[in-house]
Short mmCIF file of N, CA and C in Angstrom, two decimals:
data_model
loop_
_atom_site.label_atom_id
_atom_site.label_comp_id
_atom_site.label_asym_id
_atom_site.label_seq_id
_atom_site.Cartn_x
_atom_site.Cartn_y
_atom_site.Cartn_z
N UNK Z 1 47.97 152.26 9.03
CA UNK Z 1 47.42 150.81 8.87
C UNK Z 1 48.16 150.02 8.48
N UNK Z 2 48.57 148.58 8.95
CA UNK Z 2 49.49 147.67 8.59
C UNK Z 2 49.24 147.12 7.45
N UNK Z 3 47.85 147.51 6.90
CA UNK Z 3 47.66 146.88 5.50
C UNK Z 3 48.05 147.82 4.62
N UNK Z 4 48.44 148.80 4.82
CA UNK Z 4 48.49 150.32 4.00
C UNK Z 4 50.49 150.32 3.93
N UNK Z 5 50.70 149.89 5.34
CA UNK Z 5 52.30 150.02 5.60
C UNK Z 5 52.65 148.75 5.90
N UNK Z 6 52.99 147.72 5.08
CA UNK Z 6 53.40 146.56 5.85
C UNK Z 6 54.67 146.38 6.08
N UNK Z 7 55.51 147.26 5.80
CA UNK Z 7 56.72 147.19 6.07
C UNK Z 7 57.14 148.33 7.18
N UNK Z 8 56.39 148.69 7.82
CA UNK Z 8 56.35 149.82 8.82
C UNK Z 8 56.90 149.48 10.14
N UNK Z 9 58.22 149.53 10.41
CA UNK Z 9 58.82 149.05 11.72
C UNK Z 9 57.91 149.44 12.72
N UNK Z 10 57.60 150.47 13.04
CA UNK Z 10 56.85 150.93 14.40
C UNK Z 10 55.48 150.44 14.39
N UNK Z 11 55.06 150.32 13.33
CA UNK Z 11 53.18 149.24 13.24
C UNK Z 11 53.76 148.00 13.81
N UNK Z 12 54.69 147.51 13.60
CA UNK Z 12 55.15 145.69 13.53
C UNK Z 12 55.53 145.73 14.81
N UNK Z 13 56.17 146.75 15.18
CA UNK Z 13 56.57 146.44 16.73
C UNK Z 13 55.82 146.65 17.57
N UNK Z 14 55.05 147.92 17.19
CA UNK Z 14 53.64 148.00 18.09
C UNK Z 14 52.30 147.16 18.46
N UNK Z 15 52.35 146.24 17.43
CA UNK Z 15 51.88 145.42 16.75
C UNK Z 15 52.23 144.03 18.09
N UNK Z 16 53.25 143.83 17.51
CA UNK Z 16 54.24 142.82 18.90
C UNK Z 16 54.06 143.00 20.05
N UNK Z 17 53.98 144.21 20.81
CA UNK Z 17 53.85 144.47 21.94
C UNK Z 17 52.46 143.81 22.45
N UNK Z 18 51.13 144.70 21.35
CA UNK Z 18 49.69 144.08 22.09
C UNK Z 18 49.93 142.88 22.03
N UNK Z 19 50.16 141.97 21.05
CA UNK Z 19 49.93 140.70 20.78
C UNK Z 19 50.67 140.08 22.01
N UNK Z 20 51.78 140.48 22.04
CA UNK Z 20 52.49 139.76 23.92
C UNK Z 20 51.39 140.03 24.75
N UNK Z 21 51.47 140.92 24.90
CA UNK Z 21 50.20 141.56 25.83
C UNK Z 21 49.12 140.47 26.12
N UNK Z 22 48.45 140.29 25.04
CA UNK Z 22 47.17 139.28 25.00
C UNK Z 22 47.69 137.94 25.05
N UNK Z 23 49.09 137.65 25.11
CA UNK Z 23 49.49 136.39 25.04
C UNK Z 23 49.27 135.42 23.77
N UNK Z 24 49.14 136.00 22.83
CA UNK Z 24 49.59 135.52 21.57
C UNK Z 24 50.79 135.79 21.29
N UNK Z 25 51.95 134.60 21.54
CA UNK Z 25 53.24 134.95 21.82
C UNK Z 25 53.49 134.33 20.13
N UNK Z 26 52.83 133.75 19.39
CA UNK Z 26 53.42 133.40 17.90
C UNK Z 26 53.01 134.47 17.24
N UNK Z 27 52.22 135.41 17.29
CA UNK Z 27 52.13 136.39 16.29
C UNK Z 27 53.14 137.71 16.83
N UNK Z 28 53.29 137.81 18.54
CA UNK Z 28 54.41 138.79 19.22
C UNK Z 28 55.30 138.49 18.52
N UNK Z 29 56.39 137.43 18.30
CA UNK Z 29 57.22 137.22 18.08
C UNK Z 29 57.75 137.33 16.80
N UNK Z 30 56.56 136.97 15.90
CA UNK Z 30 56.44 137.23 14.22
C UNK Z 30 56.90 138.86 13.91
N UNK Z 31 55.57 139.64 14.50
CA UNK Z 31 55.83 140.73 14.30
C UNK Z 31 56.99 141.64 14.90
N UNK Z 32 57.53 141.13 15.90
CA UNK Z 32 58.87 141.80 16.55
C UNK Z 32 60.06 141.31 15.57
N UNK Z 33 59.89 140.38 14.71
CA UNK Z 33 60.97 139.46 13.81
C UNK Z 33 61.02 140.18 12.41
N UNK Z 34 59.81 140.76 12.23
CA UNK Z 34 59.61 141.66 10.83
C UNK Z 34 59.83 142.64 11.50
N UNK Z 35 59.55 143.59 12.34
CA UNK Z 35 59.63 145.07 12.42
C UNK Z 35 61.35 145.16 13.01
N UNK Z 36 62.18 144.09 13.15
CA UNK Z 36 63.68 144.17 13.58
C UNK Z 36 64.07 143.92 12.16
N UNK Z 37 63.45 143.40 11.10
CA UNK Z 37 64.34 143.34 10.17
C UNK Z 37 64.22 144.58 9.18
N UNK Z 38 63.14 145.29 9.50
CA UNK Z 38 62.67 146.51 8.44
C UNK Z 38 63.45 148.09 9.16
N UNK Z 39 63.93 148.03 10.28
CA UNK Z 39 64.31 149.00 11.43
C UNK Z 39 65.93 149.01 11.38
N UNK Z 40 66.04 149.66 10.27
CA UNK Z 40 67.84 149.99 10.16
C UNK Z 40 68.29 150.92 10.82
N UNK Z 41 67.52 151.88 11.53
CA UNK Z 41 68.14 152.76 12.51
C UNK Z 41 67.38 152.66 13.80
N UNK Z 42 66.10 152.30 13.86
CA UNK Z 42 65.43 152.36 15.58
C UNK Z 42 65.68 150.77 16.07
N UNK Z 43 66.24 151.08 17.10
CA UNK Z 43 66.70 149.58 17.86
C UNK Z 43 65.57 149.10 18.50
N UNK Z 44 64.45 150.02 18.88
CA UNK Z 44 63.60 149.42 19.83
C UNK Z 44 62.79 148.40 19.48
N UNK Z 45 62.89 147.67 18.24
CA UNK Z 45 62.20 146.42 18.06
C UNK Z 45 63.26 145.53 18.22
N UNK Z 46 64.16 145.75 17.98
CA UNK Z 46 65.67 144.49 18.36
C UNK Z 46 65.47 144.29 19.69
N UNK Z 47 65.49 145.49 20.53
CA UNK Z 47 65.23 145.45 22.02
C UNK Z 47 64.23 144.53 22.31
N UNK Z 48 63.27 144.52 21.69
CA UNK Z 48 61.84 144.34 22.21
C UNK Z 48 61.95 142.89 22.24
N UNK Z 49 62.34 142.27 20.99
CA UNK Z 49 62.76 141.01 20.24
C UNK Z 49 63.68 140.37 21.38
N UNK Z 50 64.85 140.83 21.80
CA UNK Z 50 65.40 139.93 22.98
C UNK Z 50 64.67 140.17 24.50
N UNK Z 51 64.01 140.89 24.45
CA UNK Z 51 63.30 140.95 25.68
C UNK Z 51 62.04 139.91 25.58
N UNK Z 52 61.54 139.86 24.62
CA UNK Z 52 60.55 138.43 24.24
C UNK Z 52 61.12 137.15 24.76
N UNK Z 53 62.15 137.24 24.08
CA UNK Z 53 63.31 136.06 24.50
C UNK Z 53 63.31 135.39 25.31
N UNK Z 54 63.71 136.70 26.33
CA UNK Z 54 64.35 136.46 27.72
C UNK Z 54 63.34 136.23 28.93
N UNK Z 55 62.15 136.84 28.51
CA UNK Z 55 60.77 136.66 29.03
C UNK Z 55 60.48 135.21 28.86
N UNK Z 56 60.33 134.62 27.98
CA UNK Z 56 59.74 133.57 27.53
C UNK Z 56 60.99 132.41 27.68
N UNK Z 57 61.93 132.45 28.14
CA UNK Z 57 63.19 131.67 28.67
C UNK Z 57 63.86 130.92 27.52
N UNK Z 58 63.94 131.72 26.25
CA UNK Z 58 64.47 131.20 24.98
C UNK Z 58 66.04 132.22 24.91
N UNK Z 59 66.85 131.81 25.67
CA UNK Z 59 68.04 132.71 26.06
C UNK Z 59 69.23 132.21 25.14
N UNK Z 60 68.89 131.35 24.39
CA UNK Z 60 69.87 131.22 23.33
C UNK Z 60 69.29 132.12 22.12
N UNK Z 61 68.33 132.36 21.87
CA UNK Z 61 67.90 133.21 20.82
C UNK Z 61 67.91 134.55 21.61
N UNK Z 62 67.78 134.97 22.65
CA UNK Z 62 68.10 136.34 23.11
C UNK Z 62 69.40 136.55 22.69
N UNK Z 63 70.37 135.65 23.12
CA UNK Z 63 71.93 135.99 22.78
C UNK Z 63 72.00 136.45 21.51
N UNK Z 64 71.27 135.19 20.63
CA UNK Z 64 71.44 135.92 19.36
C UNK Z 64 71.36 137.02 18.68
N UNK Z 65 69.74 137.55 19.51
CA UNK Z 65 69.33 138.71 18.93
C UNK Z 65 70.34 140.21 19.36
N UNK Z 66 71.28 139.87 20.49
CA UNK Z 66 71.71 140.99 20.82
C UNK Z 66 73.20 140.67 20.54
N UNK Z 67 73.60 139.78 19.86
CA UNK Z 67 75.03 139.94 19.29
C UNK Z 67 74.79 140.37 17.52
N UNK Z 68 73.40 140.42 16.94
CA UNK Z 68 73.43 140.62 15.75
C UNK Z 68 73.15 141.83 15.80
N UNK Z 69 73.34 142.58 16.26
CA UNK Z 69 73.14 144.06 16.48
C UNK Z 69 74.34 144.60 16.93
#
């Protein structure tokens, strides 16, 4: 659980996906950002953050995410 592993990128990324599906966009974005920050080798959280921004028409942020890795 996230309480036991607050820096687990896999859990944070999964929470981001769940919140996105539920329409809780602020929580989704927050979890994707954290997951991307704590995920040094797995780019799935980073990719999801970029997809999230593109889907929400935040193209400038999506571009920044793409350039940062």
